[in-house]
PDB file of C-alpha atoms in Angstrom:
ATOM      1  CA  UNK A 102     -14.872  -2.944 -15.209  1.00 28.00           C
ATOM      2  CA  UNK A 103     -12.910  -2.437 -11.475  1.00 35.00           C
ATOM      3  CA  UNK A 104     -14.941  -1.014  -8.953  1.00 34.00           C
ATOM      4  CA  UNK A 105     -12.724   1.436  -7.031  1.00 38.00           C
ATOM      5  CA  UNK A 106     -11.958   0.078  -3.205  1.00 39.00           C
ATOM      6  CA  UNK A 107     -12.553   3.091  -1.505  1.00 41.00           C
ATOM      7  CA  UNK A 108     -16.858   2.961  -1.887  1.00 46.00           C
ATOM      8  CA  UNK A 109     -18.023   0.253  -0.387  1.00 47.00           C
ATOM      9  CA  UNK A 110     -21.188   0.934  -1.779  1.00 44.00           C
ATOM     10  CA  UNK A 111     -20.266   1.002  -5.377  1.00 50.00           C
ATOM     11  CA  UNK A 112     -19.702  -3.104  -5.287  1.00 55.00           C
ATOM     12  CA  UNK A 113     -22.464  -3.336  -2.586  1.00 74.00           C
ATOM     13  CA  UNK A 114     -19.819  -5.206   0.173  1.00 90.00           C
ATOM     14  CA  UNK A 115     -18.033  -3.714   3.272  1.00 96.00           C
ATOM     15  CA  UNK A 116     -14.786  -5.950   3.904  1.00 95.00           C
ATOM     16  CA  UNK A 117     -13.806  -3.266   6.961  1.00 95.00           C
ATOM     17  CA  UNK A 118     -17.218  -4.182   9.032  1.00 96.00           C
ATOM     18  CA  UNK A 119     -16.022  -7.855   8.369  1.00 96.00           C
ATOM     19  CA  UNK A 120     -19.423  -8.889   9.428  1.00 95.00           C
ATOM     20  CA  UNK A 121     -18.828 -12.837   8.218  1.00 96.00           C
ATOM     21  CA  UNK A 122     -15.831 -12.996  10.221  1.00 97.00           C
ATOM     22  CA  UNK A 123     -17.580 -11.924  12.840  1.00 97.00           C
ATOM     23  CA  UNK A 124     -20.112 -14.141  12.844  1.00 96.00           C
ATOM     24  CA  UNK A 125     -17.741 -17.014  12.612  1.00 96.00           C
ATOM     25  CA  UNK A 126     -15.925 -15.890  15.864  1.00 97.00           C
ATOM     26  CA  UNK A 127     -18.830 -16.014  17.672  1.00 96.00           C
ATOM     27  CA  UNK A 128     -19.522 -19.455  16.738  1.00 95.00           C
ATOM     28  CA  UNK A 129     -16.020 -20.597  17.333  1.00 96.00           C
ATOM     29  CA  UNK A 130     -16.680 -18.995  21.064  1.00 95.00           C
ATOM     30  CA  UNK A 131     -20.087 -20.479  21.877  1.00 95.00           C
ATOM     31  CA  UNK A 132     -19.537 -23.582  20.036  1.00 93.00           C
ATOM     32  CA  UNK A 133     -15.864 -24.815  19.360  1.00 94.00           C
ATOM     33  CA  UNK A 134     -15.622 -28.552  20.507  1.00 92.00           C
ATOM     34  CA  UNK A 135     -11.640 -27.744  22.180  1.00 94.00           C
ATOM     35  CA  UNK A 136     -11.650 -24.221  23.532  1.00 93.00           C
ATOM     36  CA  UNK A 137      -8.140 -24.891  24.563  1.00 95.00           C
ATOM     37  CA  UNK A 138      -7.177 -24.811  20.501  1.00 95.00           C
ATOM     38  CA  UNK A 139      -8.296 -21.022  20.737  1.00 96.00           C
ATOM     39  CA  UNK A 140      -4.968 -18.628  20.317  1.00 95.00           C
ATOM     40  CA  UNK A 141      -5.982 -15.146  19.070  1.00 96.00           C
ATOM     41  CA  UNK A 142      -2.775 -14.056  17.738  1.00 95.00           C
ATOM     42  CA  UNK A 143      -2.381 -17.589  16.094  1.00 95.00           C
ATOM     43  CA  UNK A 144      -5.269 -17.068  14.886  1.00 96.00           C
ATOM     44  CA  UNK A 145      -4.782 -13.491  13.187  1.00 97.00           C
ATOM     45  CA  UNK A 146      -1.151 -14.518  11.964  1.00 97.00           C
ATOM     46  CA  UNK A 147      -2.440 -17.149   9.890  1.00 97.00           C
ATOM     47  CA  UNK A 148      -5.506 -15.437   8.592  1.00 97.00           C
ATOM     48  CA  UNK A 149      -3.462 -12.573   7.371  1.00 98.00           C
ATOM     49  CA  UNK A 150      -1.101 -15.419   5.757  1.00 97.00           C
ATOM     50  CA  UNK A 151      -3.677 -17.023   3.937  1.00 97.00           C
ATOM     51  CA  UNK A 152      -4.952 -13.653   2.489  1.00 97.00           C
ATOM     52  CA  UNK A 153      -1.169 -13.153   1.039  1.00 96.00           C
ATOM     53  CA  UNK A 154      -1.093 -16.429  -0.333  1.00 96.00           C
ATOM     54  CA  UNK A 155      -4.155 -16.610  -2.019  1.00 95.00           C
ATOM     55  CA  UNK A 156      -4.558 -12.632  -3.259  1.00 95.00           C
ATOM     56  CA  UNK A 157      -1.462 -12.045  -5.229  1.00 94.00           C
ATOM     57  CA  UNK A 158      -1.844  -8.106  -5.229  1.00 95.00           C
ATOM     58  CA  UNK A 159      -1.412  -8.439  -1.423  1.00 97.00           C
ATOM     59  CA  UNK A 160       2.020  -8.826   0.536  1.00 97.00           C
ATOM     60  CA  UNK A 161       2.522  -9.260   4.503  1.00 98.00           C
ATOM     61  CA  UNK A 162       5.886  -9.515   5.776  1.00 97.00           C
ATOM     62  CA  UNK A 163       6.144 -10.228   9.543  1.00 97.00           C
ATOM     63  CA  UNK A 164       8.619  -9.299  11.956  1.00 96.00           C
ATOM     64  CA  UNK A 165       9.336 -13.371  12.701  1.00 94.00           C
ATOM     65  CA  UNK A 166       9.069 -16.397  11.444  1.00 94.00           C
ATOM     66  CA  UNK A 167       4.778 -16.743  11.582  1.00 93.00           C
ATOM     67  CA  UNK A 168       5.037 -20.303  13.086  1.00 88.00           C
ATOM     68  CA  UNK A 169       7.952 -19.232  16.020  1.00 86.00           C
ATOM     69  CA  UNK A 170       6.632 -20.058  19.431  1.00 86.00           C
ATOM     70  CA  UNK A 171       6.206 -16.210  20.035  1.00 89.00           C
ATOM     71  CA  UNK A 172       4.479 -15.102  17.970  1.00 88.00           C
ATOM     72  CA  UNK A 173       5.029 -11.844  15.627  1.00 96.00           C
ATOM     73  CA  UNK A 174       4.493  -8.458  16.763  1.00 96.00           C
ATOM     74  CA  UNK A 175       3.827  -6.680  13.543  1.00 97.00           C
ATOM     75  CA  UNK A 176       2.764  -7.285   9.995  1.00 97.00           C
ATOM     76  CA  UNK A 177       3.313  -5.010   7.274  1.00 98.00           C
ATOM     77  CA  UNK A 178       0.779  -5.292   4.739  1.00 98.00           C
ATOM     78  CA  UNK A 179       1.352  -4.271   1.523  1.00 98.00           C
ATOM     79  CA  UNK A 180      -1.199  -3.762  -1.154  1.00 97.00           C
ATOM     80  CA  UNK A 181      -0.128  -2.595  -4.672  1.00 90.00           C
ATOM     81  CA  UNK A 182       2.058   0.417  -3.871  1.00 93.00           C
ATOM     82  CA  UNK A 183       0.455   1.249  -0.813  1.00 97.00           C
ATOM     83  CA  UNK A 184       2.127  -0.332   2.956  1.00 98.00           C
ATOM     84  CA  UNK A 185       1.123  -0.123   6.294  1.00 98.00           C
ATOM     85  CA  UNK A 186       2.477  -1.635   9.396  1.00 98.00           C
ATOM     86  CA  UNK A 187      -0.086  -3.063  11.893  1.00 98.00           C
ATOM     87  CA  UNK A 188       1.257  -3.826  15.388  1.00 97.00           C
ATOM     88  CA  UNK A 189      -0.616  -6.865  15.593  1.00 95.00           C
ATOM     89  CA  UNK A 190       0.849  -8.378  19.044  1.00 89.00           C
ATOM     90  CA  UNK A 191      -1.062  -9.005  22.334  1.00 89.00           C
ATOM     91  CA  UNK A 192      -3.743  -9.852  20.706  1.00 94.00           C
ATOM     92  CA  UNK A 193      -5.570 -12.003  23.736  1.00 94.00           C
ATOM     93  CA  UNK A 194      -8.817 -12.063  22.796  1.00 96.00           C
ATOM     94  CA  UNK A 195     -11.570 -13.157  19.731  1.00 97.00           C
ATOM     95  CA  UNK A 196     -12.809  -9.508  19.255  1.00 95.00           C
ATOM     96  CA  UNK A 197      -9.177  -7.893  19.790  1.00 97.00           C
ATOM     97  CA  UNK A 198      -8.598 -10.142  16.838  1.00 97.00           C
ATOM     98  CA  UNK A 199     -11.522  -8.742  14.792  1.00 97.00           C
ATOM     99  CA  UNK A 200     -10.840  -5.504  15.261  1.00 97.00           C
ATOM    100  CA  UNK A 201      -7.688  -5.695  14.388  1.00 97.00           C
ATOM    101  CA  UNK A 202      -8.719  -7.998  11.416  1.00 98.00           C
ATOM    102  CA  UNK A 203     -10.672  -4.951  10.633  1.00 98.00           C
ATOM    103  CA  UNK A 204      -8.317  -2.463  10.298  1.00 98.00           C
ATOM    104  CA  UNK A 205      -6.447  -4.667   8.101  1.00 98.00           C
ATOM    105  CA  UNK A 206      -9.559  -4.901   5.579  1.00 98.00           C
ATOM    106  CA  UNK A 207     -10.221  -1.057   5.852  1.00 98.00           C
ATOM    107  CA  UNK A 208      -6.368  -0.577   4.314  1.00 98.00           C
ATOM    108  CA  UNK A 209      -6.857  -3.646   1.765  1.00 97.00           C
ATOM    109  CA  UNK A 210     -10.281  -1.940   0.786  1.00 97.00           C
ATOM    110  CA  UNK A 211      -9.001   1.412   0.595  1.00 97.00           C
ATOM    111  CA  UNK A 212      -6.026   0.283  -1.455  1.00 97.00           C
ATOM    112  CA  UNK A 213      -7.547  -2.302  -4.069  1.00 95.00           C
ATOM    113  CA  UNK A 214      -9.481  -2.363  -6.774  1.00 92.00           C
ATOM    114  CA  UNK A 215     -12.317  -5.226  -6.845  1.00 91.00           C
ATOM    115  CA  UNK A 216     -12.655  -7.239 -10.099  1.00 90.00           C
ATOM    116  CA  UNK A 217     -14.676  -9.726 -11.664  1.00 89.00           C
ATOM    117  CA  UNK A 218     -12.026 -12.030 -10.335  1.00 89.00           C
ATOM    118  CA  UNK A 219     -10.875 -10.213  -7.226  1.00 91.00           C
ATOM    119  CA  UNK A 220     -13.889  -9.555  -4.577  1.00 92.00           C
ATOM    120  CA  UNK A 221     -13.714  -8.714  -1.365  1.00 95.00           C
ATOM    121  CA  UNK A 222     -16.200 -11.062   0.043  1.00 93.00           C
ATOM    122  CA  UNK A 223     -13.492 -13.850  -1.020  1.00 93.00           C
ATOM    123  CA  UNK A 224     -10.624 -11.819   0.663  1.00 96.00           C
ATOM    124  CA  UNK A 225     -12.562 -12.482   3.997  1.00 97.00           C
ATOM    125  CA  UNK A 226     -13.558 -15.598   3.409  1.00 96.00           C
ATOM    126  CA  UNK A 227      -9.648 -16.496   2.217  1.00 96.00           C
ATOM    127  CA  UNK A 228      -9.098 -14.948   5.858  1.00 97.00           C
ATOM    128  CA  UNK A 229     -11.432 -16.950   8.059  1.00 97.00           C
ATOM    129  CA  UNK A 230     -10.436 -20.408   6.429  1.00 96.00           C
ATOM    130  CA  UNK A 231      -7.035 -19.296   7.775  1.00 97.00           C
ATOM    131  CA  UNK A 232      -8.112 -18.497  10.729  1.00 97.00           C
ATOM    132  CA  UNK A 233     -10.076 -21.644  11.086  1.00 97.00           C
ATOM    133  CA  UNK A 234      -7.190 -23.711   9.588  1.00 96.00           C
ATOM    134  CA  UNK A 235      -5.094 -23.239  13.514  1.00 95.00           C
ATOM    135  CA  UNK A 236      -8.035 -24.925  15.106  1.00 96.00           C
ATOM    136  CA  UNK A 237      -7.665 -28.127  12.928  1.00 93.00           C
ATOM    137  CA  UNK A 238      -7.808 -29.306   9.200  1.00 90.00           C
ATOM    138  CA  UNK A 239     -11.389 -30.047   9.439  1.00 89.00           C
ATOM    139  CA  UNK A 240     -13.050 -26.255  10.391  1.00 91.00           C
ATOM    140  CA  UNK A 241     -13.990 -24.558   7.116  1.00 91.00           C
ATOM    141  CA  UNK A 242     -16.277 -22.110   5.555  1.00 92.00           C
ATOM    142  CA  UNK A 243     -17.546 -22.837   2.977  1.00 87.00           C
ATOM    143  CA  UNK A 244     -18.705 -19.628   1.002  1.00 84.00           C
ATOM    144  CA  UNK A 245     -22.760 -20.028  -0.475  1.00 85.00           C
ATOM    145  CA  UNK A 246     -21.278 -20.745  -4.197  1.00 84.00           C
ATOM    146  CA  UNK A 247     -19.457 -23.681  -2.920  1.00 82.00           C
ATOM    147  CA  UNK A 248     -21.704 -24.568  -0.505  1.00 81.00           C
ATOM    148  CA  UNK A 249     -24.468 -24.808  -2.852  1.00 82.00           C
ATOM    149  CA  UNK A 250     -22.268 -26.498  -5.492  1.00 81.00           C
ATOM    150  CA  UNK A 251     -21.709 -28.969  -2.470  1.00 75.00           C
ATOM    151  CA  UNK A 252     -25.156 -29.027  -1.638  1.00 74.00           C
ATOM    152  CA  UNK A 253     -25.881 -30.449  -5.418  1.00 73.00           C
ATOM    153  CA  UNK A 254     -23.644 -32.579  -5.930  1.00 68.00           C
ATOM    154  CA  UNK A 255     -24.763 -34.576  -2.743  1.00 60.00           C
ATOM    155  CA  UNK A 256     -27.904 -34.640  -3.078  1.00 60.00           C
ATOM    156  CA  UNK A 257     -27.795 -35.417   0.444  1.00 55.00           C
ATOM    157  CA  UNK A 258     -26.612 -39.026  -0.020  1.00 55.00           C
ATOM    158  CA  UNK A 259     -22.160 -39.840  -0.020  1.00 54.00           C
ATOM    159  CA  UNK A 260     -21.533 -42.635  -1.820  1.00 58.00           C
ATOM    160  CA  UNK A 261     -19.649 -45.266   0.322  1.00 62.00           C
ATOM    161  CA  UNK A 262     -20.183 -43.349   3.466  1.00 64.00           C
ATOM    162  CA  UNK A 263     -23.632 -45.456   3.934  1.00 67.00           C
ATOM    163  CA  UNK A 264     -24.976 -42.339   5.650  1.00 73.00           C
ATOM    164  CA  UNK A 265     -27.592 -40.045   4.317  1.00 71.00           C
ATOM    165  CA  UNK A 266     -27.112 -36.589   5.658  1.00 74.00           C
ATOM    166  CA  UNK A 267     -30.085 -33.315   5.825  1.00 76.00           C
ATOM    167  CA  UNK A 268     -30.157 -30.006   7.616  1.00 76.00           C
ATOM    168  CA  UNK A 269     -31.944 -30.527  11.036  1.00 78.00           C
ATOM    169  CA  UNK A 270     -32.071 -26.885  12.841  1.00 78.00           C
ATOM    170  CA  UNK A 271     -30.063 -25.046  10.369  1.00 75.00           C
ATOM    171  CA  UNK A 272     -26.918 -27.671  11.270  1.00 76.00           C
ATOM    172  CA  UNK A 273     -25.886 -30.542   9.059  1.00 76.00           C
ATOM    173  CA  UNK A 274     -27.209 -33.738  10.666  1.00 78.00           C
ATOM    174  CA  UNK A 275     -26.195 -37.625   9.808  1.00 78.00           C
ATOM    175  CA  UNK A 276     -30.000 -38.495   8.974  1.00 77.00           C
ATOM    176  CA  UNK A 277     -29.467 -42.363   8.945  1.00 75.00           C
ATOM    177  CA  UNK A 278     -26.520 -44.519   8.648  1.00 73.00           C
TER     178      UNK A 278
END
């Protein structure tokens, strides 16, 4: 039973407000450790190639090599039959890179069909961990099914760690070592 793309409401999530992404920027801005590890474009390059490799029904094709020193200056995004080129260079800023993230998700939206299998709240998430993934291999999301999976299987106690961990003001906290 595919819920068509184009009403957001019909499956009850926006991708094209993008609202988790959104919230992650803002974190990595008030609270990323190396600021200097920050590249916008980077950034929106590899979010869009995580998205292609992880969502099969979803190609993007960029104008050069994605790991150049320049970095591309369009992606065309192609979902199903439907393409679109997005200039996507010059992009100097966080929220230049969410809006353009955002017009991105209003075309994959528009153009695909969420399953059972296939939501869109994963296509974001797929697109943040990219994101994330240019800062260093440790910065993740972790959407609420996994984290709660996460949350169970811990217990709040790692094996051979010696540390016993809890959530002190909404942050994950070593409790004792």
């Amino acid at each position: 039973n595919a819920l068509a793309g184009t009403d957001p409401a019909a499956s009850g999530y926006n991708l094209a407000k993008a609202e988790i992404l959104n919230k992650v920027l803002l974190q990595v801005k008030e609270k990323y450790v190396d600021p200097d590890r920050i590249d916008p474009a980077r950034m929106l390059v590899h979010g869009l190639d995580e998205i292609q490799k992880t969502v099969p029904e979803i190609v993007v094709t960029f104008d050069r090599d994605i790991d150049d020193e320049t970095p591309p200056s369009t992606a065309v995004v192609q979902v199903d039959a439907a393409t679109k080129t997005f200039r996507i260079g010059k992009i100097e800023s966080l929220w230049e890179m969410s809006f353009k993230m955002k017009e991105v998700f209003r075309f994959i939206q528009d153009n695909l069909k969420e399953t059972k299998e296939l939501k869109f709240n994963k296509v974001e998430y797929t697109a943040i961990n990219g994101i994330l993934n240019t800062l260093d291999p440790h910065s993740v999301l972790l959407s609420p099914e996994v984290f709660k999976e996460m949350q169970t299987q811990t217990g709040g106690k790692f094996g051979g760690l010696g540390i016993v961990i809890g959530i002190r003001d909404g942050g994950l906290t070593v409790i004792s070592p």
